[in-house]
PDB file of C-alpha atoms in Angstrom:
ATOM      1  CA  MET A   1      23.689 -16.767  13.564  1.00 76.00           C
ATOM      2  CA  ARG A   2      22.009 -16.539  16.957  1.00 91.00           C
ATOM      3  CA  PRO A   3      24.781 -14.495  18.739  1.00 95.00           C
ATOM      4  CA  GLU A   4      25.088 -12.147  15.733  1.00 97.00           C
ATOM      5  CA  PHE A   5      21.343 -11.532  15.757  1.00 97.00           C
ATOM      6  CA  ILE A   6      21.240 -10.884  19.512  1.00 97.00           C
ATOM      7  CA  ASP A   7      24.247  -8.544  19.335  1.00 98.00           C
ATOM      8  CA  SER A   8      22.603  -6.621  16.489  1.00 98.00           C
ATOM      9  CA  ILE A   9      19.354  -6.173  18.426  1.00 98.00           C
ATOM     10  CA  LYS A  10      21.280  -4.883  21.444  1.00 98.00           C
ATOM     11  CA  ALA A  11      23.512  -2.609  19.337  1.00 98.00           C
ATOM     12  CA  HIS A  12      20.736  -0.946  17.338  1.00 98.00           C
ATOM     13  CA  GLN A  13      17.632  -0.907  19.544  1.00 98.00           C
ATOM     14  CA  SER A  14      18.440   2.534  21.011  1.00 98.00           C
ATOM     15  CA  ALA A  15      18.299   4.052  17.500  1.00 98.00           C
ATOM     16  CA  PHE A  16      14.664   2.898  17.418  1.00 98.00           C
ATOM     17  CA  GLU A  17      14.025   4.196  20.976  1.00 97.00           C
ATOM     18  CA  ILE A  18      13.365   0.621  22.097  1.00 97.00           C
ATOM     19  CA  ASP A  19      14.672  -1.031  25.265  1.00 97.00           C
ATOM     20  CA  LEU A  20      14.200  -4.805  25.236  1.00 98.00           C
ATOM     21  CA  ASP A  21      14.952  -7.026  28.213  1.00 98.00           C
ATOM     22  CA  TYR A  22      16.666 -10.430  28.112  1.00 97.00           C
ATOM     23  CA  ALA A  23      13.410 -12.419  27.981  1.00 97.00           C
ATOM     24  CA  GLN A  24      12.028 -10.335  25.110  1.00 98.00           C
ATOM     25  CA  ILE A  25      15.231 -10.720  23.085  1.00 98.00           C
ATOM     26  CA  GLU A  26      15.131 -14.497  23.670  1.00 97.00           C
ATOM     27  CA  LYS A  27      11.564 -14.660  22.306  1.00 98.00           C
ATOM     28  CA  LEU A  28      12.532 -12.616  19.254  1.00 98.00           C
ATOM     29  CA  THR A  29      15.542 -14.881  18.702  1.00 98.00           C
ATOM     30  CA  ASP A  30      13.273 -17.951  18.782  1.00 98.00           C
ATOM     31  CA  PHE A  31      11.133 -16.286  16.109  1.00 98.00           C
ATOM     32  CA  TYR A  32      14.214 -15.487  14.012  1.00 98.00           C
ATOM     33  CA  GLU A  33      15.276 -19.126  14.145  1.00 97.00           C
ATOM     34  CA  LEU A  34      11.811 -20.264  13.019  1.00 97.00           C
ATOM     35  CA  ILE A  35      12.049 -17.949  10.026  1.00 97.00           C
ATOM     36  CA  LEU A  36      15.489 -19.321   9.145  1.00 96.00           C
ATOM     37  CA  GLN A  37      14.276 -22.921   9.374  1.00 96.00           C
ATOM     38  CA  ASN A  38      11.429 -22.287   6.927  1.00 96.00           C
ATOM     39  CA  ASN A  39      12.662 -19.489   4.689  1.00 93.00           C
ATOM     40  CA  GLU A  40      14.282 -21.612   1.990  1.00 92.00           C
ATOM     41  CA  PHE A  41      10.953 -23.279   1.161  1.00 93.00           C
ATOM     42  CA  LEU A  42       8.461 -20.513   1.964  1.00 94.00           C
ATOM     43  CA  HIS A  43      10.392 -17.356   0.998  1.00 93.00           C
ATOM     44  CA  LEU A  44       9.180 -15.507   4.086  1.00 94.00           C
ATOM     45  CA  VAL A  45      11.825 -12.757   3.887  1.00 94.00           C
ATOM     46  CA  GLY A  46      14.488 -11.751   1.394  1.00 91.00           C
ATOM     47  CA  PRO A  47      18.120 -12.841   1.813  1.00 90.00           C
ATOM     48  CA  GLY A  48      20.222 -10.962   4.356  1.00 93.00           C
ATOM     49  CA  THR A  49      22.538 -11.120   7.327  1.00 96.00           C
ATOM     50  CA  PRO A  50      21.468 -11.567  10.971  1.00 97.00           C
ATOM     51  CA  GLU A  51      22.044  -7.805  11.372  1.00 97.00           C
ATOM     52  CA  ASP A  52      19.773  -7.085   8.386  1.00 96.00           C
ATOM     53  CA  PHE A  53      17.021  -9.194   9.933  1.00 97.00           C
ATOM     54  CA  ALA A  54      17.435  -7.548  13.346  1.00 98.00           C
ATOM     55  CA  ILE A  55      17.190  -4.034  11.906  1.00 98.00           C
ATOM     56  CA  ARG A  56      14.957  -4.321   8.865  1.00 96.00           C
ATOM     57  CA  HIS A  57      12.500  -6.895  10.139  1.00 97.00           C
ATOM     58  CA  ILE A  58      12.453  -6.979  13.939  1.00 98.00           C
ATOM     59  CA  LEU A  59      13.268  -3.433  15.072  1.00 98.00           C
ATOM     60  CA  GLU A  60      11.352  -1.871  12.184  1.00 98.00           C
ATOM     61  CA  SER A  61       8.303  -3.968  13.084  1.00 98.00           C
ATOM     62  CA  LEU A  62       8.526  -2.841  16.706  1.00 98.00           C
ATOM     63  CA  THR A  63       8.093   0.818  15.693  1.00 98.00           C
ATOM     64  CA  LEU A  64       4.373  -0.061  15.580  1.00 97.00           C
ATOM     65  CA  LEU A  65       4.264  -0.239  19.374  1.00 98.00           C
ATOM     66  CA  ALA A  66       4.461   3.535  19.766  1.00 97.00           C
ATOM     67  CA  HIS A  67       1.185   3.815  17.827  1.00 98.00           C
ATOM     68  CA  LEU A  68      -0.846   1.023  19.457  1.00 97.00           C
ATOM     69  CA  PRO A  69      -2.691   1.193  22.803  1.00 95.00           C
ATOM     70  CA  ILE A  70      -1.296  -1.120  25.505  1.00 94.00           C
ATOM     71  CA  LYS A  71      -4.106  -3.688  25.102  1.00 94.00           C
ATOM     72  CA  ALA A  72      -5.047  -3.195  21.474  1.00 96.00           C
ATOM     73  CA  LYS A  73      -6.329  -5.763  18.998  1.00 98.00           C
ATOM     74  CA  PHE A  74      -5.019  -5.187  15.496  1.00 98.00           C
ATOM     75  CA  ALA A  75      -5.170  -6.796  12.058  1.00 98.00           C
ATOM     76  CA  ASP A  76      -2.081  -7.605   9.980  1.00 98.00           C
ATOM     77  CA  ILE A  77      -2.887  -7.866   6.266  1.00 96.00           C
ATOM     78  CA  GLY A  78      -0.660 -10.102   4.164  1.00 94.00           C
ATOM     79  CA  ALA A  79       1.036 -11.296   7.333  1.00 96.00           C
ATOM     80  CA  GLY A  80       3.375 -13.674   5.456  1.00 94.00           C
ATOM     81  CA  GLY A  81       6.117 -14.630   7.886  1.00 95.00           C
ATOM     82  CA  GLY A  82       4.463 -12.732  10.733  1.00 97.00           C
ATOM     83  CA  LEU A  83       5.957  -9.298  10.179  1.00 97.00           C
ATOM     84  CA  PRO A  84       5.270  -6.814  11.671  1.00 98.00           C
ATOM     85  CA  SER A  85       2.754  -8.522  13.955  1.00 98.00           C
ATOM     86  CA  ILE A  86       4.611 -11.361  15.693  1.00 98.00           C
ATOM     87  CA  PRO A  87       7.524  -9.269  17.058  1.00 98.00           C
ATOM     88  CA  CYS A  88       4.997  -6.820  18.536  1.00 98.00           C
ATOM     89  CA  LEU A  89       2.927  -9.624  20.071  1.00 98.00           C
ATOM     90  CA  LEU A  90       6.044 -11.217  21.583  1.00 98.00           C
ATOM     91  CA  VAL A  91       7.227  -7.973  23.166  1.00 98.00           C
ATOM     92  CA  ARG A  92       3.886  -6.619  24.448  1.00 98.00           C
ATOM     93  CA  GLU A  93       1.728  -9.234  26.154  1.00 96.00           C
ATOM     94  CA  GLY A  94      -1.409  -7.078  26.196  1.00 96.00           C
ATOM     95  CA  LEU A  95      -1.727  -7.089  22.409  1.00 98.00           C
ATOM     96  CA  SER A  96      -3.849  -9.467  20.360  1.00 98.00           C
ATOM     97  CA  GLY A  97      -4.035  -9.832  16.614  1.00 97.00           C
ATOM     98  CA  VAL A  98      -5.767 -11.160  13.529  1.00 98.00           C
ATOM     99  CA  LEU A  99      -3.190 -12.298  10.977  1.00 98.00           C
ATOM    100  CA  ILE A 100      -4.655 -12.364   7.472  1.00 97.00           C
ATOM    101  CA  GLU A 101      -2.712 -14.355   4.878  1.00 97.00           C
ATOM    102  CA  SER A 102      -4.096 -15.646   1.574  1.00 95.00           C
ATOM    103  CA  LYS A 103      -1.327 -18.196   0.849  1.00 96.00           C
ATOM    104  CA  GLU A 104      -2.045 -21.537   2.524  1.00 97.00           C
ATOM    105  CA  LYS A 105       1.590 -22.574   3.117  1.00 97.00           C
ATOM    106  CA  LYS A 106       2.374 -19.313   4.861  1.00 97.00           C
ATOM    107  CA  THR A 107      -0.818 -19.625   6.894  1.00 98.00           C
ATOM    108  CA  LYS A 108       0.360 -23.026   8.135  1.00 98.00           C
ATOM    109  CA  PHE A 109       3.733 -21.496   9.069  1.00 98.00           C
ATOM    110  CA  LEU A 110       1.989 -18.751  11.043  1.00 98.00           C
ATOM    111  CA  GLU A 111      -0.168 -21.266  12.909  1.00 98.00           C
ATOM    112  CA  THR A 112       2.888 -23.334  13.821  1.00 98.00           C
ATOM    113  CA  ALA A 113       4.911 -20.276  14.857  1.00 98.00           C
ATOM    114  CA  ILE A 114       2.112 -18.990  17.083  1.00 98.00           C
ATOM    115  CA  GLU A 115       1.903 -22.318  18.877  1.00 98.00           C
ATOM    116  CA  ILE A 116       5.682 -22.680  19.323  1.00 98.00           C
ATOM    117  CA  LEU A 117       6.108 -19.063  20.472  1.00 98.00           C
ATOM    118  CA  GLY A 118       3.344 -19.297  23.071  1.00 98.00           C
ATOM    119  CA  LEU A 119       0.940 -16.853  21.410  1.00 98.00           C
ATOM    120  CA  THR A 120      -2.049 -19.213  21.231  1.00 97.00           C
ATOM    121  CA  GLY A 121      -5.160 -17.511  22.574  1.00 96.00           C
ATOM    122  CA  ARG A 122      -4.078 -14.010  21.557  1.00 97.00           C
ATOM    123  CA  VAL A 123      -3.809 -14.546  17.820  1.00 97.00           C
ATOM    124  CA  GLU A 124      -6.210 -15.663  15.108  1.00 97.00           C
ATOM    125  CA  VAL A 125      -4.821 -16.688  11.709  1.00 98.00           C
ATOM    126  CA  VAL A 126      -7.188 -16.319   8.751  1.00 97.00           C
ATOM    127  CA  ASN A 127      -6.438 -17.904   5.360  1.00 98.00           C
ATOM    128  CA  ARG A 128      -8.381 -15.470   3.140  1.00 97.00           C
ATOM    129  CA  GLN A 129      -8.103 -12.267   1.156  1.00 95.00           C
ATOM    130  CA  PHE A 130      -8.470  -9.295   3.503  1.00 95.00           C
ATOM    131  CA  GLY A 131     -11.674  -8.178   1.797  1.00 95.00           C
ATOM    132  CA  GLU A 132     -13.366 -11.403   2.935  1.00 96.00           C
ATOM    133  CA  VAL A 133     -12.507 -10.847   6.610  1.00 96.00           C
ATOM    134  CA  ASP A 134     -14.461  -8.805   9.144  1.00 93.00           C
ATOM    135  CA  PRO A 135     -12.028  -6.525  11.049  1.00 89.00           C
ATOM    136  CA  ALA A 136     -14.518  -6.633  13.949  1.00 85.00           C
ATOM    137  CA  ASN A 137     -12.886  -5.551  17.225  1.00 92.00           C
ATOM    138  CA  CYS A 138      -9.586  -4.429  15.725  1.00 97.00           C
ATOM    139  CA  VAL A 139      -8.681  -0.835  16.551  1.00 97.00           C
ATOM    140  CA  ALA A 140      -5.858  -0.678  14.003  1.00 98.00           C
ATOM    141  CA  VAL A 141      -4.765  -2.267  10.733  1.00 98.00           C
ATOM    142  CA  THR A 142      -1.171  -2.770   9.645  1.00 98.00           C
ATOM    143  CA  CYS A 143       0.376  -3.934   6.411  1.00 96.00           C
ATOM    144  CA  ARG A 144       4.007  -4.377   5.454  1.00 93.00           C
ATOM    145  CA  ALA A 145       4.418  -6.526   2.358  1.00 77.00           C
ATOM    146  CA  LEU A 146       1.127  -6.894   0.515  1.00 78.00           C
ATOM    147  CA  ASP A 147       1.394  -7.885  -3.161  1.00 80.00           C
ATOM    148  CA  LYS A 148       0.423  -4.993  -5.478  1.00 84.00           C
ATOM    149  CA  PHE A 149       0.101  -2.759  -2.423  1.00 87.00           C
ATOM    150  CA  THR A 150      -0.594   0.516  -4.227  1.00 86.00           C
ATOM    151  CA  GLU A 151      -3.178  -1.143  -6.504  1.00 89.00           C
ATOM    152  CA  ARG A 152      -5.025  -2.554  -3.515  1.00 92.00           C
ATOM    153  CA  LEU A 153      -4.810   0.640  -1.471  1.00 94.00           C
ATOM    154  CA  PRO A 154      -8.290   1.996  -2.368  1.00 95.00           C
ATOM    155  CA  ARG A 155      -9.883  -1.299  -1.255  1.00 95.00           C
ATOM    156  CA  LEU A 156      -7.791  -1.346   1.903  1.00 95.00           C
ATOM    157  CA  LEU A 157      -8.828   2.193   2.835  1.00 95.00           C
ATOM    158  CA  LYS A 158     -12.496   1.331   2.355  1.00 95.00           C
ATOM    159  CA  TRP A 159     -12.195  -2.006   4.201  1.00 96.00           C
ATOM    160  CA  SER A 160     -10.463  -0.517   7.239  1.00 95.00           C
ATOM    161  CA  MET A 161     -13.542   1.644   7.946  1.00 91.00           C
ATOM    162  CA  ARG A 162     -11.775   4.556   9.623  1.00 86.00           C
ATOM    163  CA  ARG A 163      -9.593   2.417  11.863  1.00 95.00           C
ATOM    164  CA  LYS A 164      -6.053   3.622  12.432  1.00 97.00           C
ATOM    165  CA  LEU A 165      -3.817   2.446   9.577  1.00 97.00           C
ATOM    166  CA  LEU A 166      -0.113   1.737  10.136  1.00 98.00           C
ATOM    167  CA  LEU A 167       1.467   1.029   6.759  1.00 97.00           C
ATOM    168  CA  PHE A 168       5.093   0.340   5.912  1.00 96.00           C
ATOM    169  CA  GLY A 169       6.456   1.405   2.542  1.00 95.00           C
ATOM    170  CA  GLY A 170       8.452   3.851   0.487  1.00 94.00           C
ATOM    171  CA  ASN A 171       7.846   6.912  -1.650  1.00 93.00           C
ATOM    172  CA  ASN A 172       5.521   5.002  -4.024  1.00 93.00           C
ATOM    173  CA  LEU A 173       3.098   4.429  -1.163  1.00 94.00           C
ATOM    174  CA  ALA A 174       3.304   8.101  -0.198  1.00 95.00           C
ATOM    175  CA  GLU A 175       2.296   9.086  -3.728  1.00 95.00           C
ATOM    176  CA  ALA A 176      -0.544   6.543  -3.739  1.00 94.00           C
ATOM    177  CA  LEU A 177      -1.879   7.902  -0.438  1.00 96.00           C
ATOM    178  CA  LYS A 178      -1.748  11.451  -1.788  1.00 96.00           C
ATOM    179  CA  GLY A 179      -3.619  10.243  -4.875  1.00 96.00           C
ATOM    180  CA  GLN A 180      -6.386   8.984  -2.568  1.00 95.00           C
ATOM    181  CA  LYS A 181      -6.400  12.368  -0.770  1.00 96.00           C
ATOM    182  CA  VAL A 182      -5.479  10.692   2.521  1.00 96.00           C
ATOM    183  CA  VAL A 183      -4.039  12.755   5.370  1.00 96.00           C
ATOM    184  CA  PHE A 184      -1.083  10.929   6.916  1.00 97.00           C
ATOM    185  CA  ASP A 185       2.073  11.243   8.981  1.00 98.00           C
ATOM    186  CA  GLN A 186       5.206   9.907   7.269  1.00 97.00           C
ATOM    187  CA  ILE A 187       7.831   8.704   9.753  1.00 97.00           C
ATOM    188  CA  LEU A 188      11.293   7.746   8.487  1.00 97.00           C
ATOM    189  CA  THR A 189      12.446   4.380   9.820  1.00 97.00           C
ATOM    190  CA  PRO A 190      15.718   4.699  11.801  1.00 97.00           C
ATOM    191  CA  LEU A 191      18.859   3.526   9.942  1.00 96.00           C
ATOM    192  CA  SER A 192      16.985   3.830   6.651  1.00 95.00           C
ATOM    193  CA  GLU A 193      16.939   6.402   3.855  1.00 93.00           C
ATOM    194  CA  GLN A 194      13.609   5.577   2.243  1.00 93.00           C
ATOM    195  CA  ARG A 195      11.637   3.189   4.452  1.00 95.00           C
ATOM    196  CA  PHE A 196       8.696   4.834   6.181  1.00 97.00           C
ATOM    197  CA  LEU A 197       5.854   4.116   8.574  1.00 97.00           C
ATOM    198  CA  PHE A 198       2.712   5.880   7.376  1.00 97.00           C
ATOM    199  CA  VAL A 199       0.250   6.663  10.164  1.00 98.00           C
ATOM    200  CA  ILE A 200      -3.342   7.374   9.133  1.00 97.00           C
ATOM    201  CA  ASN A 201      -5.717   8.237  11.960  1.00 92.00           C
TER     202      ASN A 201
END
């Protein structure tokens, strides 16, 4: 699994305009292995091949980097298995994050992963609903797999208090944003037909 994952990162990163060095790929591979070790019990990501994980989860997550300042602090709502936040934190050392996850078992996974991956000190994990958390010094908010995303969108927009929003989703999210009269950029994810990053400034 490990060589297939590494080969997939190397083969597809240019499509995402990303250039990772050996050390960064090793860190991402360590994260991939942590996901695999825990996925059967925690359902962190859906089933797929090492190539699927490299493209859909790692490289897609790293598209955030183009929209974050070098030393930004950001919040990840419904962080789950740590996507999109942990890949970004592993690749760019100046970033820090608040990972908000309401499910206790997934929170424990995140805490363990952060310690094993050497991210302690740059990341805070919060076991609450996002509405109960103060976004404080975060300059941006991201969300990738929140339950009932479109239903919670009005609360999320209000909670973010004009911070930059970086949201992953499909055409349903686009329609929900239009329904809220939000102005946004819709960026198609490379190697995808209907996965988008929505940027709301």
